[in-house]
Short mmCIF file of C-alpha atoms and ligand atoms in Angstrom, two decimals:
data_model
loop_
_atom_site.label_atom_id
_atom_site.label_comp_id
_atom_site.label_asym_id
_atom_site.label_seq_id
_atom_site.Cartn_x
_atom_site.Cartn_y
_atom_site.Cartn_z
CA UNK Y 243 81.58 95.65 84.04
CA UNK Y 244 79.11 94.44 86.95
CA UNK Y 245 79.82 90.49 87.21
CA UNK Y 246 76.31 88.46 88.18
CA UNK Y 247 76.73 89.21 92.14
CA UNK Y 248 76.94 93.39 91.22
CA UNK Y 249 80.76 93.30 92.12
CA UNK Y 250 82.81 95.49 89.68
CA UNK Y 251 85.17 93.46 87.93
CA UNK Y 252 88.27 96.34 87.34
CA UNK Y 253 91.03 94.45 88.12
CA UNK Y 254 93.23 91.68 86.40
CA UNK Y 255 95.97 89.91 86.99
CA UNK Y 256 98.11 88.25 84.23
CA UNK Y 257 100.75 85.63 85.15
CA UNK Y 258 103.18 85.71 82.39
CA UNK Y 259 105.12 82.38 82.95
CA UNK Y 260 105.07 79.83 85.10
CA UNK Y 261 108.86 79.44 85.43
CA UNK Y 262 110.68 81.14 88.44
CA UNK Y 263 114.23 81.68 89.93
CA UNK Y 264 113.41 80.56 93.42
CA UNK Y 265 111.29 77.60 94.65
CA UNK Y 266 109.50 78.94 97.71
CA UNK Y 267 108.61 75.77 100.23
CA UNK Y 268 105.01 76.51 99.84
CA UNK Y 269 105.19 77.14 96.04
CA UNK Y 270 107.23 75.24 94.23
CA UNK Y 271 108.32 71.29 94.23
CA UNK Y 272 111.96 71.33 95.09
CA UNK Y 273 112.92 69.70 91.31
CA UNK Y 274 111.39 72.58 89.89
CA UNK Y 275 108.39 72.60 87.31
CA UNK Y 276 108.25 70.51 84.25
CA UNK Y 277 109.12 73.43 81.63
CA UNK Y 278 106.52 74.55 79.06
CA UNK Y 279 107.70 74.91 75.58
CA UNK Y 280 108.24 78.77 75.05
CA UNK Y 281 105.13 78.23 72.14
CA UNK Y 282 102.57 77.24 74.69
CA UNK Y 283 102.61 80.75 76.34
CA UNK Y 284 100.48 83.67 75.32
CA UNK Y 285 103.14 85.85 73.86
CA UNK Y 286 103.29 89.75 74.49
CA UNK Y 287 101.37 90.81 71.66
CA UNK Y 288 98.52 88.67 72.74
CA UNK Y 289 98.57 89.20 76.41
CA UNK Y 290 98.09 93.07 74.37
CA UNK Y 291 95.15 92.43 72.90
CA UNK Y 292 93.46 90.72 76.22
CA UNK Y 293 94.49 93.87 77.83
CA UNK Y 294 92.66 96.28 75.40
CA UNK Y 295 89.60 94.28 74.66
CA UNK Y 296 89.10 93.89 78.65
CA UNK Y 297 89.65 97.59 79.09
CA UNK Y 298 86.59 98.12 77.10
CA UNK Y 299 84.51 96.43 79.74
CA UNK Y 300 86.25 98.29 82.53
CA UNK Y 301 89.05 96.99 83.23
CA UNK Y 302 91.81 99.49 84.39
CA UNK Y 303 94.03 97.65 86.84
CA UNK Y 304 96.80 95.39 85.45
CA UNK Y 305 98.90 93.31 87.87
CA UNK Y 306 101.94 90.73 86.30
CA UNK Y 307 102.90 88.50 88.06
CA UNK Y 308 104.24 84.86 87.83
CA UNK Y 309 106.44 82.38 88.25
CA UNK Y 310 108.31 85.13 88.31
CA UNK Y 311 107.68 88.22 86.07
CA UNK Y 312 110.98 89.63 85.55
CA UNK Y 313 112.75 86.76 84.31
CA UNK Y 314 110.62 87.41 81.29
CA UNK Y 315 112.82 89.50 78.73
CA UNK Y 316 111.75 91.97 76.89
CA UNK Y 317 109.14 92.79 80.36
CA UNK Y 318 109.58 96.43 80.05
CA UNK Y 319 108.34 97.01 76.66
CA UNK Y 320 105.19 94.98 77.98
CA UNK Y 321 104.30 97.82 80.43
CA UNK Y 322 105.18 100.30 78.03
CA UNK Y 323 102.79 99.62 75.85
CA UNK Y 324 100.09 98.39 78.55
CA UNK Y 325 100.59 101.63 80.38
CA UNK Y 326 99.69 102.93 76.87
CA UNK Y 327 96.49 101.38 76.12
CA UNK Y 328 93.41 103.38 76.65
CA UNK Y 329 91.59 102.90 79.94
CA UNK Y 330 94.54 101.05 82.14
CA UNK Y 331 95.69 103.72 84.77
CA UNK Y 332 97.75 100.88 86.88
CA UNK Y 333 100.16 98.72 86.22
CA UNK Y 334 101.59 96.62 89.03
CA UNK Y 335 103.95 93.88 89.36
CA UNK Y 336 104.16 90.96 92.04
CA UNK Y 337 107.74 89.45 92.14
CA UNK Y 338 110.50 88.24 94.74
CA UNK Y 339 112.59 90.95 93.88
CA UNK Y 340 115.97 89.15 92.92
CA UNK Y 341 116.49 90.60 89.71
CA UNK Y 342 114.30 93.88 90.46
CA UNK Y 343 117.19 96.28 92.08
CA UNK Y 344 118.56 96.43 88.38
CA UNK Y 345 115.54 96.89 86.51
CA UNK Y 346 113.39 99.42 88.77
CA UNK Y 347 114.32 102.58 87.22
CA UNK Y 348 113.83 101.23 83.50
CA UNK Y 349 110.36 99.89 84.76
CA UNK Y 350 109.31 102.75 86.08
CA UNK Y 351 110.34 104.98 82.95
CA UNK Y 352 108.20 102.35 81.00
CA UNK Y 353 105.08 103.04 83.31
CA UNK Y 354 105.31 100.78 86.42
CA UNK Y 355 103.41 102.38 89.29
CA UNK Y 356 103.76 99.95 91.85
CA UNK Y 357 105.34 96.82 92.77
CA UNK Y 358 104.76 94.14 96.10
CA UNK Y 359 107.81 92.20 96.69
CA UNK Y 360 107.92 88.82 98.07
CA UNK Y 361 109.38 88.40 101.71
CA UNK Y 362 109.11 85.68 103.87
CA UNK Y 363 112.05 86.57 106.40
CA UNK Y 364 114.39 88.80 107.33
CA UNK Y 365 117.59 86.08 108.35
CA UNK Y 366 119.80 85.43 105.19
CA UNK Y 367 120.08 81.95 106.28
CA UNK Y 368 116.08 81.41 106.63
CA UNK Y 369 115.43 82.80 103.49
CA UNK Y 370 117.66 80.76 101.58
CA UNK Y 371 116.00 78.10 103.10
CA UNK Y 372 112.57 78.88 102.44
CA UNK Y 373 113.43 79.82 99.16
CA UNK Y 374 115.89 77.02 98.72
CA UNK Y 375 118.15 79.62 96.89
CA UNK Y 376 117.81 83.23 97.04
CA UNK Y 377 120.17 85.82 98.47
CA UNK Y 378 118.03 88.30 100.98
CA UNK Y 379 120.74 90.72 99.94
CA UNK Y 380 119.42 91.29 96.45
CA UNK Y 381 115.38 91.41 98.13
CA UNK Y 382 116.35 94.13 100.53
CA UNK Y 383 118.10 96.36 97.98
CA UNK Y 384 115.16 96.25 95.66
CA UNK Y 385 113.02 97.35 98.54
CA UNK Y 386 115.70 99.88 98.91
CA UNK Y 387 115.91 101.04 95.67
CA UNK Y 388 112.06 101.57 94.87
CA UNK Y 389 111.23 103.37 97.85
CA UNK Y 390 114.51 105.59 96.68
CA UNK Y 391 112.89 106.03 92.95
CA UNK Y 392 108.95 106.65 94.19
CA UNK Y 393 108.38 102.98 92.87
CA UNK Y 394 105.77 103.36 95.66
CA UNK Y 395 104.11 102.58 97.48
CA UNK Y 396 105.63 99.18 97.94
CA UNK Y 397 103.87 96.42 99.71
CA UNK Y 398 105.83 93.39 101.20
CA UNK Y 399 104.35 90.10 100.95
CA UNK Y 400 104.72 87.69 103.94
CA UNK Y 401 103.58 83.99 104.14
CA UNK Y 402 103.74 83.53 107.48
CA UNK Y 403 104.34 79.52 108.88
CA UNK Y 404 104.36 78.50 112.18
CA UNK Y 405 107.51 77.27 113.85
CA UNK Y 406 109.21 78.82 110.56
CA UNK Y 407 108.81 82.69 110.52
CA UNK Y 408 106.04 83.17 113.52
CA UNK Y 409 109.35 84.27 115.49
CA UNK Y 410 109.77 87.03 113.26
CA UNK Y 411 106.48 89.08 113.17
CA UNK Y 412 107.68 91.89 115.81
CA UNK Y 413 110.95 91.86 113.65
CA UNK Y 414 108.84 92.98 110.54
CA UNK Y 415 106.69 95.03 112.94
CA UNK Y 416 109.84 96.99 113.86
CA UNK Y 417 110.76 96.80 110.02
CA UNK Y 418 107.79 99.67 109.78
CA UNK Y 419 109.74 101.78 111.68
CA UNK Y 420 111.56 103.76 109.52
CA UNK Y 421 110.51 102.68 106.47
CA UNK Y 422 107.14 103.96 104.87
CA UNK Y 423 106.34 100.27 103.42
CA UNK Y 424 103.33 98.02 104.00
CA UNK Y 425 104.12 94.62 105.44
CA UNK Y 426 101.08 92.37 103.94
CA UNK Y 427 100.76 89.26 106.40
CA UNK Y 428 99.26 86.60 103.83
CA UNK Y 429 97.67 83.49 105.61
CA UNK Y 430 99.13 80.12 104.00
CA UNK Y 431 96.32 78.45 101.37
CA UNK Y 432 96.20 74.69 100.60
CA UNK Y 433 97.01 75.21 97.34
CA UNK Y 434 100.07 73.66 95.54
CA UNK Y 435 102.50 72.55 98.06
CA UNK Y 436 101.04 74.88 100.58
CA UNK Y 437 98.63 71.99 101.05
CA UNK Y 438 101.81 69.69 102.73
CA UNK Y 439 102.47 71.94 105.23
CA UNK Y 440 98.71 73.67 105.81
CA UNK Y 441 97.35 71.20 108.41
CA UNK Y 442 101.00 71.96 110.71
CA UNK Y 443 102.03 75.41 109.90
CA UNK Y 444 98.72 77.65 109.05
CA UNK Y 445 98.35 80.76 111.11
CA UNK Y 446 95.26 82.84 111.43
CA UNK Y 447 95.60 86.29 111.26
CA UNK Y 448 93.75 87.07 113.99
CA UNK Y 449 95.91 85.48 116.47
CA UNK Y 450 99.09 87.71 115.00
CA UNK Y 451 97.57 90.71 115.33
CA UNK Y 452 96.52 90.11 118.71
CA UNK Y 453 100.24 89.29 118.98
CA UNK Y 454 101.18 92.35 117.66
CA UNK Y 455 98.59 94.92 119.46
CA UNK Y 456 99.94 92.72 122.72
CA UNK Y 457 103.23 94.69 122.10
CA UNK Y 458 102.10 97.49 119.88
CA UNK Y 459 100.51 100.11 119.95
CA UNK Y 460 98.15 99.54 116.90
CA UNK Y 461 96.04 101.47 115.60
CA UNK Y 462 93.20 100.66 112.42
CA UNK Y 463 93.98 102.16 108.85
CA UNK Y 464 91.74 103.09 106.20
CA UNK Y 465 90.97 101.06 103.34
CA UNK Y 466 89.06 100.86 99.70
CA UNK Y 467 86.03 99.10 99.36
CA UNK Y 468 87.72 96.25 96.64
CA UNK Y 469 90.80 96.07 98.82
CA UNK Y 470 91.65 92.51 100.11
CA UNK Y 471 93.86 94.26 103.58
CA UNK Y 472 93.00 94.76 106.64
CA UNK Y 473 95.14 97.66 107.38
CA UNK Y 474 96.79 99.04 110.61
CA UNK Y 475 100.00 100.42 111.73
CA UNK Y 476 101.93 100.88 114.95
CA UNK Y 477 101.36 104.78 116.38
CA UNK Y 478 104.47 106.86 114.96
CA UNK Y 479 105.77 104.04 112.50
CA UNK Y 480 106.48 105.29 109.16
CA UNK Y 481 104.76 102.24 107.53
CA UNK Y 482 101.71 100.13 108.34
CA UNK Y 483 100.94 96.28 108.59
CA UNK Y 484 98.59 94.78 106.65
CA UNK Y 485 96.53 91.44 107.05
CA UNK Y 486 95.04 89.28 103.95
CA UNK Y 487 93.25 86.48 105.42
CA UNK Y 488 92.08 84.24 102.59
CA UNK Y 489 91.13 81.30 105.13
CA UNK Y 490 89.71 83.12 108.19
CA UNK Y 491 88.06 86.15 106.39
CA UNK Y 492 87.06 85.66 102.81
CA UNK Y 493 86.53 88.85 100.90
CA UNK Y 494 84.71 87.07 98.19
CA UNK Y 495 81.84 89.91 98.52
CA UNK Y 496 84.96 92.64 97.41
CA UNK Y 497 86.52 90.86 94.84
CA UNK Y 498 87.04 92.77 92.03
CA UNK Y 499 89.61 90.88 89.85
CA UNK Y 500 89.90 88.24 87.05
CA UNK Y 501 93.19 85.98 86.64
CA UNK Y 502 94.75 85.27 83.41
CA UNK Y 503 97.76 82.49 82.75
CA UNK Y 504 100.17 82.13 80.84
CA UNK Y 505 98.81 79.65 79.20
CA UNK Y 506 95.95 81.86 78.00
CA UNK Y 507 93.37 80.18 80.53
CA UNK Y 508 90.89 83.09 82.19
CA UNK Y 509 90.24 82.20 85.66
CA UNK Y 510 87.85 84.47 86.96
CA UNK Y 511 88.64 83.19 91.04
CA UNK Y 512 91.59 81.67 92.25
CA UNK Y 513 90.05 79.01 93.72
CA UNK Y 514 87.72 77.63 91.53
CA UNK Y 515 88.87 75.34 88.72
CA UNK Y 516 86.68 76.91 85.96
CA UNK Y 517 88.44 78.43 83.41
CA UNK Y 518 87.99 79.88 79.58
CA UNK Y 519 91.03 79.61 77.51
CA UNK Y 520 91.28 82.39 75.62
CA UNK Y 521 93.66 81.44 72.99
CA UNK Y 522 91.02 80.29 70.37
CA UNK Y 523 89.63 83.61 69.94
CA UNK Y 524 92.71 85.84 69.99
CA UNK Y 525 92.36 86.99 66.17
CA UNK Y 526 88.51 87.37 66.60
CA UNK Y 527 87.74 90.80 68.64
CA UNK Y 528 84.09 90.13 68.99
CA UNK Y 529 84.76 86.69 69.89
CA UNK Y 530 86.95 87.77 72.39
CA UNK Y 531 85.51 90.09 74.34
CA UNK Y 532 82.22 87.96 74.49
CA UNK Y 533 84.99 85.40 76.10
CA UNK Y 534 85.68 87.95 78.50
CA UNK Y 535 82.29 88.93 78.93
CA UNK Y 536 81.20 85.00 80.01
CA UNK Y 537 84.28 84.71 82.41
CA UNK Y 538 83.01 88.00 84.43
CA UNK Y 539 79.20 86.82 84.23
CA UNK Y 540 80.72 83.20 85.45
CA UNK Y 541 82.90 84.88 87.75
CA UNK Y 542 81.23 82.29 91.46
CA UNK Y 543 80.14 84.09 94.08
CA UNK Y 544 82.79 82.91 96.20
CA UNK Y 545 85.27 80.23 97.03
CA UNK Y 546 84.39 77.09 99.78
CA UNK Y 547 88.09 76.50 100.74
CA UNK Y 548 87.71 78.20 103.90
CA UNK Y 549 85.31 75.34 105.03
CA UNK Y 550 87.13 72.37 103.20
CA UNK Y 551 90.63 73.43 103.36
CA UNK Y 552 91.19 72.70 99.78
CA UNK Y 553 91.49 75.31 96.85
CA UNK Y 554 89.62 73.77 93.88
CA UNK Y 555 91.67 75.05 91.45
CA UNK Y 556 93.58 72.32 89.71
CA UNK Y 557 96.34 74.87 88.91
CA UNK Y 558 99.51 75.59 91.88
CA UNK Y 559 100.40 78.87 92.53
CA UNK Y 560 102.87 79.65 90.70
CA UNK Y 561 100.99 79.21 87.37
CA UNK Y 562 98.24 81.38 88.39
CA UNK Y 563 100.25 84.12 90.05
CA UNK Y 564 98.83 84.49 93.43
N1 SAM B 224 107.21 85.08 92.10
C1 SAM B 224 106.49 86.22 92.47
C2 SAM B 224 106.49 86.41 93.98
O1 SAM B 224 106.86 85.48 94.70
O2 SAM B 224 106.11 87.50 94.42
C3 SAM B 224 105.05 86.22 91.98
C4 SAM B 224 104.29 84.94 92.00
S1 SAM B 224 103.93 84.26 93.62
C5 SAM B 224 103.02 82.85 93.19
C6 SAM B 224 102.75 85.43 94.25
C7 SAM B 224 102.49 85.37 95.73
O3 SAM B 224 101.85 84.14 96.03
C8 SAM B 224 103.71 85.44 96.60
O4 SAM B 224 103.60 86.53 97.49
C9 SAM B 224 103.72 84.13 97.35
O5 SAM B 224 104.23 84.26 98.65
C10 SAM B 224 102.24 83.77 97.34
N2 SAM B 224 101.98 82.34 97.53
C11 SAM B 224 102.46 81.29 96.82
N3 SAM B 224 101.99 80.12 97.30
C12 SAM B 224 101.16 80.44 98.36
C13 SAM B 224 100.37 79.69 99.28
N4 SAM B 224 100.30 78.36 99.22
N5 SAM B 224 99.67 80.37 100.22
C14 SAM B 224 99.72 81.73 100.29
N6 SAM B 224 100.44 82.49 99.44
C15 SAM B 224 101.17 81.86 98.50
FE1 SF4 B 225 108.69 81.66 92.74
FE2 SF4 B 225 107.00 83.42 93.78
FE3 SF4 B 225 106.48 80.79 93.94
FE4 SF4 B 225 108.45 81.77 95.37
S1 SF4 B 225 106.29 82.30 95.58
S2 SF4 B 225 108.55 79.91 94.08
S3 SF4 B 225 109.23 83.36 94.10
S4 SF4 B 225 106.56 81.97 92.10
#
């Protein structure tokens, strides 16, 4: 369906808990989140019905995402039966990819297509630092492991801070090398605790890729119209490097996608603090889908935080999913 600014609205992304095994810098407080009782969340079956009534308007892209999405058991029935409903032809995950090296081939039996992984740095020590806990081990054999399976393509995620990771971008440059993934350089947003370290450690992706074409030889990729990359890759590298530049480049104009939380609330941008919660009309299908209809029709024409450096959204990051 055709939001009020003629963008296509295909595309939603459902964050199915707000808890998470790691607690990125820029993320999460270091104590960790104050834990929602299990009841609060949308449960599977409900999530379900979301996913068919907004498939009837035109939505055929599913992302989950988190908190983090494979924590939550019982995850691969979920895509089963999404991958099932009528309409959806992709269903995506975003996660850190801890507990994804085990899973993979039981997701992908279930219907997974794709999955971007989370991956701030390549140093063991760094990113148990910037995740205050993870093991880089268990990241790199998930990446590993789905390229192995066709779990592809599979897109790398990297906040990049300055003074903290800035030293790495030819390392993940080279990381394209022999391996046919696509490094996604994701500017930091002052949203959550991203807005403690925005003012010190943003970087614009402009100045990295004139970084890397300063040692590269880079050449521009092809994208799709909705798509939120600016793509490239290094002549003769297997994979390519990708920019997503919500600060210095908005792709408002693009954006295809609607947000859903765990918590049932419809957010139909990230940055914007409007929401619907859903929850009220779950065992009403008319109700619902007229629900759905008013978050695409309400979806704003774009986000301001580019000019005030502030995300409007009263919600962090890791309850709407990123
Ligand atoms: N836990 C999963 C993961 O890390 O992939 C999924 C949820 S996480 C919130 C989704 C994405 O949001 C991650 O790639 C993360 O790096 C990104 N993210 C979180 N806070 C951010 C911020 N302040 N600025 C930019 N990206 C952020
Ligand atoms: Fe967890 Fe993802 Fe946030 Fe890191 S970015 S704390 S992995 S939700």
């Amino acid at each position: 369906m055709k939001d009020s600014y003629g963008r296509n609205i295909n595309y939603l992304r459902i964050s199915l808990t707000d808890r998470c095994n790691l607690r990125c810098i820029y993320c999460m407080p270091k104590e960790g989140i104050v834990k929602r009782p299990y009841g609060d969340l949308l449960r599977f079956e409900d999530i379900l019905k979301i996913i068919k009534a907004a498939a009837t308007l035109g939505i055929n892209k599913i992302r989950y995402t988190g908190g983090e999405p494979l924590i939550m058991k019982d995850i691969e029935y979920l895509i089963r039966e999404t991958a099932s409903i009528k309409g959806i032809t992709d269903v995506a995950i975003t996660t850190n990819g801890i507990l994804l090296c085990d899973m993979a081939d039981k997701l992908k039996e279930a219907g997974l297509k794709r999955v971007n992984i989370s991956l701030d740095t390549l140093k063991a020590d760094k990113y148990k630092f910037i995740t205050r806990c993870g093991n880089l081990d268990a990241v790199l054999k998930s990446i590993d492991k789905c390229l192995s399976i066709g779990l592809t393509p599979v897109k790398i995620n990297t906040v990049l801070l300055k003074g903290f990771n800035d030293t790495e971008i030819m390392d993940f440059v080279e990381f394209t090398k022999n391996l046919p993934v696509d490094i996604r350089f994701i500017e930091l947003m002052p949203i959550g605790e991203g807005k403690k370290l925005y003012e010190n450690d943003n970087l614009s992706s402009e100045v990295v890729l004139k970084q890397i074409e300063d040692n590269f030889d880079v050449i521009s990729q092809p994208t799709s119209k909705s798509s939120t990359v600016s793509l490239y890759k290094v002549r003769g590298y297997k994979g390519n490097i990708g920019f997503i530049s919500p600060m210095s480049c908005k792709f408002c104009k693009d954006c295809n996608r609607l947000r859903l939380t765990s918590i049932g609330d419809l957010k139909p941008c990230l940055h914007s603090d409007k929401v619907i919660n859903l929850k009220h009309c779950l065992n009403d299908e008319k109700l619902l889908l007229e629900e759905l209809k008013r978050g695409i029709l309400g979806k704003p024409e774009e986000h301001n935080m580019s000019s005030k450096h502030k995300s409007e959204s009263k919600k962090m990051m890791y309850q709407i999913g990123g």
